[in-house]
Short mmCIF file of C-alpha atoms in Angstrom, two decimals:
data_model
loop_
_atom_site.label_atom_id
_atom_site.label_comp_id
_atom_site.label_asym_id
_atom_site.label_seq_id
_atom_site.Cartn_x
_atom_site.Cartn_y
_atom_site.Cartn_z
CA MET S 10 12.05 12.10 -2.81
CA THR S 11 9.88 13.61 -5.35
CA ALA S 12 8.25 17.10 -4.49
CA ARG S 13 8.14 20.40 -6.06
CA ILE S 14 9.41 23.63 -3.96
CA CYS S 15 7.00 26.02 -4.22
CA LYS S 16 7.62 29.17 -6.26
CA THR S 17 7.73 32.56 -4.79
CA ARG S 18 7.15 35.98 -6.04
CA ASP S 19 9.73 38.26 -7.49
CA ALA S 20 12.00 39.50 -4.02
CA THR S 21 10.40 42.76 -2.95
CA PRO S 22 11.00 44.58 -0.10
CA GLY S 23 8.66 44.60 3.28
CA TRP S 24 6.33 42.35 3.81
CA ASN S 25 5.76 40.69 0.73
CA ARG S 26 9.42 39.44 1.14
CA ILE S 27 8.86 38.30 4.44
CA PHE S 28 5.46 36.38 3.41
CA ALA S 29 7.20 34.82 0.80
CA ILE S 30 10.36 33.44 2.96
CA LEU S 31 7.90 32.05 5.32
CA ARG S 32 5.70 30.64 3.13
CA PHE S 33 8.53 29.03 1.45
CA LEU S 34 9.90 27.96 5.08
CA GLY S 35 6.62 26.33 5.81
CA PHE S 36 6.80 24.14 2.98
CA LEU S 37 10.21 23.15 3.63
CA LEU S 38 8.83 22.02 7.20
CA LEU S 39 6.41 19.90 5.49
CA PHE S 40 8.95 18.51 3.19
CA SER S 41 11.63 17.57 5.97
CA LEU S 42 8.73 15.88 7.89
CA VAL S 43 8.01 13.77 5.17
CA SER S 44 11.68 13.18 4.17
CA CYS S 45 12.37 12.38 7.82
CA GLN S 46 9.36 10.05 8.46
CA THR S 47 10.25 6.20 8.71
CA SER S 48 8.65 3.72 6.39
CA PRO S 49 5.50 2.12 7.90
CA ARG S 50 5.83 -1.63 9.22
CA PHE S 51 3.30 -3.57 7.42
CA LYS S 52 2.80 -7.39 6.12
CA VAL S 53 1.50 -8.44 2.99
CA GLU S 54 -0.77 -11.77 2.21
CA SER S 55 -2.53 -13.04 -0.54
CA LEU S 56 -6.27 -13.21 -0.82
CA PRO S 57 -7.23 -16.53 -2.59
CA ASP S 58 -10.88 -16.16 -1.42
CA TYR S 59 -11.37 -13.05 -3.31
CA GLU S 60 -9.12 -14.10 -6.60
CA ALA S 61 -11.92 -17.18 -6.49
CA LEU S 62 -14.82 -14.55 -7.27
CA PHE S 63 -12.78 -13.57 -10.42
CA GLN S 64 -11.74 -17.45 -11.50
CA ARG S 65 -14.71 -17.97 -13.97
CA ILE S 66 -14.74 -20.89 -16.35
CA SER S 67 -17.62 -19.67 -18.50
CA GLY S 68 -18.51 -15.93 -20.03
CA TRP S 69 -16.22 -13.42 -18.32
CA THR S 70 -13.00 -15.25 -18.13
CA GLY S 71 -10.76 -12.27 -17.71
CA GLY S 72 -10.05 -8.39 -18.02
CA ASP S 73 -7.55 -6.06 -16.66
CA GLY S 74 -7.69 -2.30 -15.24
CA ALA S 75 -9.86 -3.61 -12.29
CA TYR S 76 -10.94 -0.21 -10.75
CA SER S 77 -13.83 -0.39 -8.08
CA THR S 78 -16.11 1.70 -6.17
CA ALA S 79 -18.72 1.57 -3.68
CA LEU S 80 -22.50 1.64 -4.71
CA GLY S 81 -24.22 1.53 -1.49
CA GLU S 82 -26.44 -1.06 0.33
CA ASN S 83 -23.25 -3.44 0.27
CA ARG S 84 -23.07 -3.36 -3.39
CA PHE S 85 -19.71 -2.51 -5.36
CA LEU S 86 -18.98 -1.71 -8.87
CA TRP S 87 -16.00 -3.16 -10.67
CA LEU S 88 -14.82 -1.76 -14.08
CA PHE S 89 -12.61 -3.52 -16.36
CA GLY S 90 -10.89 -2.88 -19.62
CA ASP S 91 -10.29 -5.33 -22.46
CA THR S 92 -12.12 -8.51 -21.31
CA LEU S 93 -11.99 -12.24 -22.56
CA ILE S 94 -14.93 -13.90 -23.25
CA GLY S 95 -15.14 -17.57 -23.68
CA GLU S 96 -14.21 -20.76 -21.45
CA VAL S 97 -11.95 -22.35 -19.29
CA LYS S 98 -10.82 -26.00 -19.79
CA ASP S 99 -7.94 -27.56 -17.97
CA GLY S 100 -6.61 -24.18 -17.22
CA ARG S 101 -6.70 -22.89 -20.69
CA ARG S 102 -8.72 -20.23 -22.27
CA VAL S 103 -10.74 -20.75 -25.09
CA ILE S 104 -11.69 -17.62 -26.48
CA THR S 105 -14.98 -16.55 -28.18
CA GLY S 106 -13.90 -13.10 -28.53
CA MET S 107 -12.89 -10.06 -26.82
CA VAL S 108 -14.71 -6.82 -25.79
CA PRO S 109 -13.19 -3.16 -24.78
CA ASN S 110 -15.01 -2.86 -21.65
CA SER S 111 -17.21 -4.82 -19.20
CA ILE S 112 -18.43 -4.43 -15.38
CA ALA S 113 -19.30 -6.46 -12.46
CA ILE S 114 -21.39 -6.11 -9.47
CA GLN S 115 -20.30 -7.57 -6.19
CA MET S 116 -22.64 -8.07 -3.37
CA GLY S 117 -21.07 -8.34 -0.25
CA ASN S 118 -17.57 -7.06 0.55
CA ALA S 119 -15.90 -10.35 2.04
CA PRO S 120 -15.87 -13.65 0.37
CA PRO S 121 -16.87 -16.38 0.79
CA ALA S 122 -20.25 -14.68 1.59
CA ALA S 123 -19.77 -12.21 -1.18
CA SER S 124 -21.20 -13.00 -4.91
CA ILE S 125 -20.54 -11.40 -8.13
CA THR S 126 -22.04 -10.90 -11.49
CA PHE S 127 -20.38 -9.82 -14.56
CA VAL S 128 -21.83 -7.76 -17.37
CA PRO S 129 -21.53 -8.87 -20.25
CA ASP S 130 -21.00 -12.31 -19.02
CA GLY S 131 -21.29 -14.10 -22.37
CA SER S 132 -22.06 -11.73 -25.14
CA LEU S 133 -19.58 -9.84 -27.40
CA ALA S 134 -21.00 -6.45 -26.74
CA PRO S 135 -18.96 -4.15 -24.35
CA PHE S 136 -20.77 -2.45 -21.74
CA PHE S 137 -19.77 1.21 -22.64
CA LYS S 138 -20.04 2.24 -26.34
CA PRO S 139 -19.52 5.65 -27.78
CA ASP S 140 -22.53 7.11 -29.37
CA GLU S 141 -21.11 7.78 -32.90
CA GLY S 142 -19.69 3.93 -33.23
CA HIS S 143 -16.01 5.43 -33.13
CA GLY S 144 -13.31 3.75 -31.45
CA TRP S 145 -13.84 2.23 -27.99
CA PHE S 146 -14.03 3.05 -24.21
CA TRP S 147 -11.52 1.84 -21.39
CA PRO S 148 -12.96 2.88 -17.83
CA TYR S 149 -10.99 4.58 -15.12
CA HIS S 150 -12.00 5.34 -11.74
CA ALA S 151 -15.64 6.09 -10.56
CA LEU S 152 -17.42 7.32 -7.63
CA ARG S 153 -20.97 7.32 -6.05
CA THR S 154 -22.15 10.67 -5.12
CA PRO S 155 -25.28 12.23 -3.96
CA GLU S 156 -25.89 13.37 -7.71
CA GLY S 157 -25.38 9.65 -8.81
CA LEU S 158 -22.76 7.54 -10.45
CA TYR S 159 -20.07 9.24 -12.08
CA LEU S 160 -17.14 7.22 -14.14
CA PHE S 161 -14.18 8.53 -16.41
CA LEU S 162 -14.04 6.86 -19.48
CA LEU S 163 -11.11 6.72 -21.91
CA GLN S 164 -12.01 6.72 -25.89
CA LEU S 165 -9.45 5.09 -27.97
CA GLU S 166 -9.39 4.04 -31.63
CA ARG S 167 -6.58 1.74 -33.54
CA THR S 168 -3.40 2.80 -34.95
CA ASP S 169 -0.71 1.16 -37.20
CA ASN S 170 1.45 0.62 -34.37
CA ALA S 171 2.55 -2.79 -33.57
CA PRO S 172 0.90 -4.64 -30.86
CA PRO S 173 0.25 -4.55 -27.51
CA PHE S 174 0.16 -0.56 -28.16
CA GLY S 175 -1.68 -0.46 -31.43
CA PHE S 176 -3.81 2.29 -30.42
CA ARG S 177 -4.23 6.20 -29.54
CA LEU S 178 -6.33 8.26 -26.91
CA VAL S 179 -8.90 10.17 -28.78
CA SER S 180 -10.75 12.18 -25.91
CA THR S 181 -11.61 11.70 -22.10
CA TRP S 182 -15.52 11.62 -21.00
CA LEU S 183 -17.12 12.00 -17.57
CA GLY S 184 -19.95 9.38 -17.67
CA HIS S 185 -22.92 9.61 -15.15
CA VAL S 186 -25.51 6.89 -14.06
CA GLU S 187 -28.78 8.65 -12.45
CA ASN S 188 -29.92 5.70 -10.76
CA PRO S 189 -26.87 3.37 -9.85
CA GLY S 190 -29.04 1.46 -7.36
CA GLU S 191 -31.11 -0.23 -10.14
CA PRO S 192 -29.37 -3.15 -12.15
CA PRO S 193 -26.89 -2.18 -14.70
CA GLN S 194 -29.29 -3.23 -17.55
CA ASN S 195 -31.56 -0.40 -16.55
CA TRP S 196 -29.00 2.37 -16.01
CA VAL S 197 -29.72 5.69 -17.20
CA PHE S 198 -26.56 6.68 -18.62
CA SER S 199 -25.13 9.93 -20.12
CA ARG S 200 -21.82 11.57 -20.69
CA HIS S 201 -20.00 14.75 -21.34
CA LYS S 202 -16.32 15.40 -23.04
CA ILE S 203 -13.72 16.66 -20.50
CA PRO S 204 -12.67 19.63 -22.52
CA TRP S 205 -8.79 19.53 -21.30
CA GLY S 206 -8.57 15.53 -21.98
CA ASN S 207 -5.89 14.82 -24.77
CA ALA S 208 -3.10 12.10 -25.36
CA GLN S 209 -0.96 14.01 -23.15
CA ARG S 210 -3.25 14.95 -20.04
CA VAL S 211 -5.79 12.35 -18.46
CA PHE S 212 -8.15 12.96 -16.03
CA GLY S 213 -9.88 10.05 -13.81
CA SER S 214 -6.93 8.09 -12.59
CA PHE S 215 -8.57 8.17 -9.26
CA VAL S 216 -11.05 10.26 -7.57
CA LEU S 217 -11.82 11.09 -4.00
CA MET S 218 -15.07 12.83 -2.24
CA GLU S 219 -13.59 14.81 0.90
CA GLY S 220 -14.79 17.72 2.86
CA ASN S 221 -16.95 20.21 0.38
CA TYR S 222 -14.98 19.06 -2.69
CA TYR S 223 -14.50 16.25 -5.06
CA TYR S 224 -10.71 15.55 -5.97
CA ILE S 225 -9.81 14.30 -9.33
CA TYR S 226 -6.53 12.82 -9.95
CA GLY S 227 -4.85 12.52 -13.33
CA THR S 228 -1.60 12.24 -15.15
CA VAL S 229 0.45 13.91 -17.86
CA ALA S 230 2.71 11.93 -19.77
CA GLU S 231 6.30 12.45 -20.43
CA LEU S 232 7.73 10.80 -23.56
CA ILE S 233 11.43 9.57 -22.82
CA LYS S 234 13.93 7.18 -24.63
CA GLU S 235 12.58 4.26 -22.59
CA GLY S 236 8.70 4.89 -23.43
CA ILE S 237 6.36 7.06 -21.35
CA ARG S 238 6.51 8.54 -18.10
CA TRP S 239 3.62 9.54 -15.86
CA HIS S 240 3.16 12.37 -13.50
CA MET S 241 0.19 12.83 -11.12
CA ILE S 242 -1.67 15.99 -11.30
CA LEU S 243 -4.67 17.13 -9.37
CA ALA S 244 -8.01 19.00 -9.96
CA ARG S 245 -10.99 19.62 -7.64
CA ALA S 246 -14.71 20.44 -7.91
CA PRO S 247 -17.26 21.72 -5.33
CA MET S 248 -19.63 19.10 -4.06
CA GLY S 249 -22.86 18.75 -6.54
CA ARG S 250 -20.43 20.22 -9.09
CA LEU S 251 -18.43 17.35 -10.54
CA GLY S 252 -20.09 17.58 -13.85
CA ASP S 253 -19.76 21.30 -14.18
CA PHE S 254 -16.17 21.79 -15.77
CA ASN S 255 -16.31 25.28 -15.33
CA SER S 256 -16.05 24.72 -11.49
CA TRP S 257 -12.96 22.70 -11.85
CA LEU S 258 -9.84 24.22 -10.33
CA PHE S 259 -6.38 22.65 -10.57
CA PHE S 260 -3.38 22.38 -7.97
CA ARG S 261 0.03 23.95 -8.38
CA ASP S 262 2.28 25.05 -5.98
CA GLY S 263 0.23 25.17 -2.82
CA GLU S 264 -2.77 27.17 -4.76
CA TRP S 265 -6.03 26.13 -6.82
CA VAL S 266 -5.71 27.80 -10.26
CA ALA S 267 -8.23 27.95 -13.19
CA ASN S 268 -6.07 27.41 -15.97
CA VAL S 269 -5.64 23.82 -16.38
CA ASP S 270 -2.20 24.49 -18.63
CA ARG S 271 -0.86 25.59 -15.19
CA ALA S 272 -1.47 22.36 -13.20
CA GLY S 273 1.70 21.07 -11.54
CA ARG S 274 3.15 18.11 -11.24
CA ILE S 275 2.25 16.83 -7.74
CA CYS S 276 4.27 13.58 -7.87
CA GLU S 277 6.73 12.38 -10.47
CA ASN S 278 7.11 9.11 -12.31
CA VAL S 279 4.08 7.53 -11.21
CA ALA S 280 1.75 5.15 -13.27
CA SER S 281 -0.98 6.00 -15.56
CA GLU S 282 -3.48 3.82 -13.12
CA PHE S 283 -3.02 4.17 -9.25
CA SER S 284 -4.84 4.84 -5.97
CA VAL S 285 -4.97 7.29 -3.31
CA SER S 286 -6.75 6.50 -0.22
CA PHE S 287 -6.49 7.98 3.52
CA GLN S 288 -5.23 5.09 5.98
CA PRO S 289 -6.21 6.32 9.40
CA LEU S 290 -3.98 4.08 11.41
CA LEU S 291 -1.05 5.88 9.82
CA ASN S 292 -2.89 9.53 9.49
CA GLN S 293 -1.20 9.40 5.89
CA TYR S 294 -2.39 9.28 2.36
CA VAL S 295 -1.26 6.23 0.87
CA LEU S 296 -0.53 6.23 -3.13
CA VAL S 297 -0.52 3.02 -4.78
CA TYR S 298 0.99 2.18 -8.31
CA THR S 299 3.20 -0.39 -10.29
CA GLU S 300 6.36 1.10 -10.63
CA LYS S 301 7.64 1.14 -14.11
CA GLY S 302 4.15 0.73 -15.33
CA PHE S 303 3.18 -1.80 -18.24
CA SER S 304 6.67 -2.72 -19.50
CA GLY S 305 8.90 -5.64 -19.57
CA SER S 306 10.42 -4.74 -16.45
CA SER S 307 7.48 -4.04 -14.29
CA LYS S 308 7.26 -6.60 -11.09
CA ASP S 309 6.87 -4.32 -8.30
CA GLY S 310 4.04 -2.74 -6.49
CA VAL S 311 4.78 0.51 -4.45
CA MET S 312 3.48 3.01 -1.99
CA ARG S 313 4.20 6.60 -1.28
CA LEU S 314 2.78 8.49 1.69
CA SER S 315 1.90 12.14 2.30
CA PRO S 316 0.31 13.92 5.08
CA THR S 317 -1.86 15.76 2.49
CA LEU S 318 -4.17 14.73 -0.37
CA HIS S 319 -1.75 16.72 -2.67
CA GLY S 320 1.94 15.81 -1.24
CA PRO S 321 4.57 16.26 -0.68
CA TRP S 322 4.90 12.39 -1.25
CA SER S 323 7.51 9.96 0.27
CA ASP S 324 10.20 7.90 -1.76
CA PRO S 325 8.63 4.87 -3.13
CA ILE S 326 8.20 2.46 -0.69
CA PRO S 327 8.23 -1.48 -1.86
CA ALA S 328 4.90 -2.91 -1.25
CA TYR S 329 5.24 -6.19 -3.02
CA ARG S 330 6.84 -8.35 -5.87
CA CYS S 331 4.82 -9.84 -8.62
CA PRO S 332 5.42 -13.45 -8.11
CA GLU S 333 4.17 -14.10 -12.01
CA ALA S 334 6.70 -12.19 -13.34
CA GLN S 335 9.55 -13.60 -11.12
CA ARG S 336 8.49 -17.17 -12.52
CA ASP S 337 8.65 -16.27 -15.93
CA PRO S 338 10.33 -13.24 -17.65
CA ARG S 339 7.88 -12.86 -20.18
CA ILE S 340 5.20 -12.00 -17.61
CA CYS S 341 4.80 -8.13 -16.73
CA CYS S 342 2.42 -6.52 -14.00
CA TYR S 343 0.65 -3.52 -13.97
CA ALA S 344 -2.63 -1.65 -12.89
CA ALA S 345 -1.92 -1.79 -9.18
CA LYS S 346 -4.15 0.09 -6.88
CA GLY S 347 -5.73 -0.13 -3.49
CA HIS S 348 -9.80 -0.63 -2.79
CA PRO S 349 -10.42 0.77 0.38
CA GLU S 350 -14.11 0.44 0.19
CA ILE S 351 -13.83 -3.19 0.45
CA GLY S 352 -11.27 -3.29 3.52
CA LEU S 353 -12.87 -4.72 6.70
CA SER S 354 -10.71 -2.80 9.37
CA PRO S 355 -9.03 0.69 9.42
CA GLY S 356 -5.31 -0.96 9.38
CA GLU S 357 -5.73 -2.87 6.02
CA LEU S 358 -6.01 -1.82 2.56
CA ILE S 359 -6.60 -4.45 -0.29
CA LEU S 360 -4.74 -4.20 -3.65
CA THR S 361 -5.22 -5.87 -6.88
CA TYR S 362 -2.87 -6.01 -9.89
CA ILE S 363 -2.88 -7.58 -13.20
CA ALA S 364 -0.30 -10.15 -14.60
CA ASN S 365 -0.42 -10.32 -18.46
CA SER S 366 2.16 -11.75 -21.32
CA CYS S 367 3.97 -8.44 -22.40
CA ASP S 368 5.95 -10.03 -25.48
CA GLY S 369 2.82 -10.24 -27.62
CA ASP S 370 2.48 -14.13 -27.24
CA LEU S 371 -0.45 -16.22 -26.44
CA LYS S 372 0.31 -17.18 -22.96
CA VAL S 373 -3.01 -15.44 -21.57
CA LEU S 374 -4.70 -18.41 -23.66
CA SER S 375 -2.71 -21.20 -22.20
CA ASP S 376 -2.71 -19.57 -18.46
CA ALA S 377 -6.04 -18.91 -17.31
CA ASN S 378 -4.53 -17.48 -14.03
CA LEU S 379 -3.28 -14.52 -16.17
CA TYR S 380 -5.15 -11.59 -17.00
CA ARG S 381 -7.75 -11.33 -13.93
CA PRO S 382 -7.27 -9.59 -10.70
CA ARG S 383 -4.70 -11.15 -8.17
CA PHE S 384 -5.64 -9.62 -4.60
CA LEU S 385 -3.38 -8.98 -1.92
CA ARG S 386 -4.09 -7.50 1.67
CA ILE S 387 -1.65 -4.93 3.45
CA HIS S 388 -1.91 -4.78 7.24
CA PHE S 389 -0.48 -1.62 8.41
CA ALA S 390 1.27 -1.98 11.90
CA ASP S 391 0.08 0.59 14.61
CA PRO S 392 2.82 3.41 14.52
CA GLY S 393 2.22 4.08 18.18
CA LYS S 394 2.73 0.23 18.92
CA ARG S 395 6.37 -1.27 18.84
#
């Protein structure tokens, strides 16, 4: 179980001590409820109709990341990182080039009636470009709000490190589209640097709008012998002020604080990409990510549950095992996340993950089924029915 016990003030006589004890006992009660809860009953199925939307033979032929958000009027935005442009012939990719990001607009939330349009579909120009021409952008999560579309962008640049990790994070940006109802080619786009973003601390892994606040999930990175371990952090901003960084507060030990350096880890050992969504059938928040992130041993997608959006979170619950990695040890899976906006019933959650070659070979060229979103649907059982 991963959770942080709230820190109490120094022991003092009288009511201060009583208040501290009650607060501590209250957290222990919530912690014990999470610890004692049984894992939800669920079944998982693949979604070949959804995967067919992304099985392209010309133009856009693959991309990772695969964040999504609802734009309204039955339109959905997909955001991708490194994107392969070219053609697919006899199940093999013939690549014209690769761009660092792309988007797609999906019309309708359920195939076969749904359709999708990619940008760029054949050109070698990324959709998002730094104004100064320095490095490139990888998109994180996005959210349509009454003030327009907000999206998080990671700016990176190349390094001398060996592939596939020959890059470093330069900064993090909050982008804004004031007219997301228009075609993407007509979007009026601006962006602002997030003042607290650095190589160790990134916001934008997922964003929720709930009550009177936006909740912005992020990660802090910890260097360990085996590589990097990510831990979840959380910020919030009042409605209408997501772009006002002075309004952001950060969660720590049950309180919201103004100093980002005091942001507490609310869930340990997650991934850099994940999703958090409320599952009404369970009356719980569901966290989805790939266990062990992007590594040669990453095969499993897991869930964690919490009664609140800031934890405490349950132990990881295995959700699925990536079949591509089971068939070929050179394949790793990553970028697992949920897409609650395209679900059709309150008891389901649609997931995606990416299967990729993890040893630097060219298997993504010889197998066009790799390096595009793979879709799963989780059906949760009603906990009140046995």
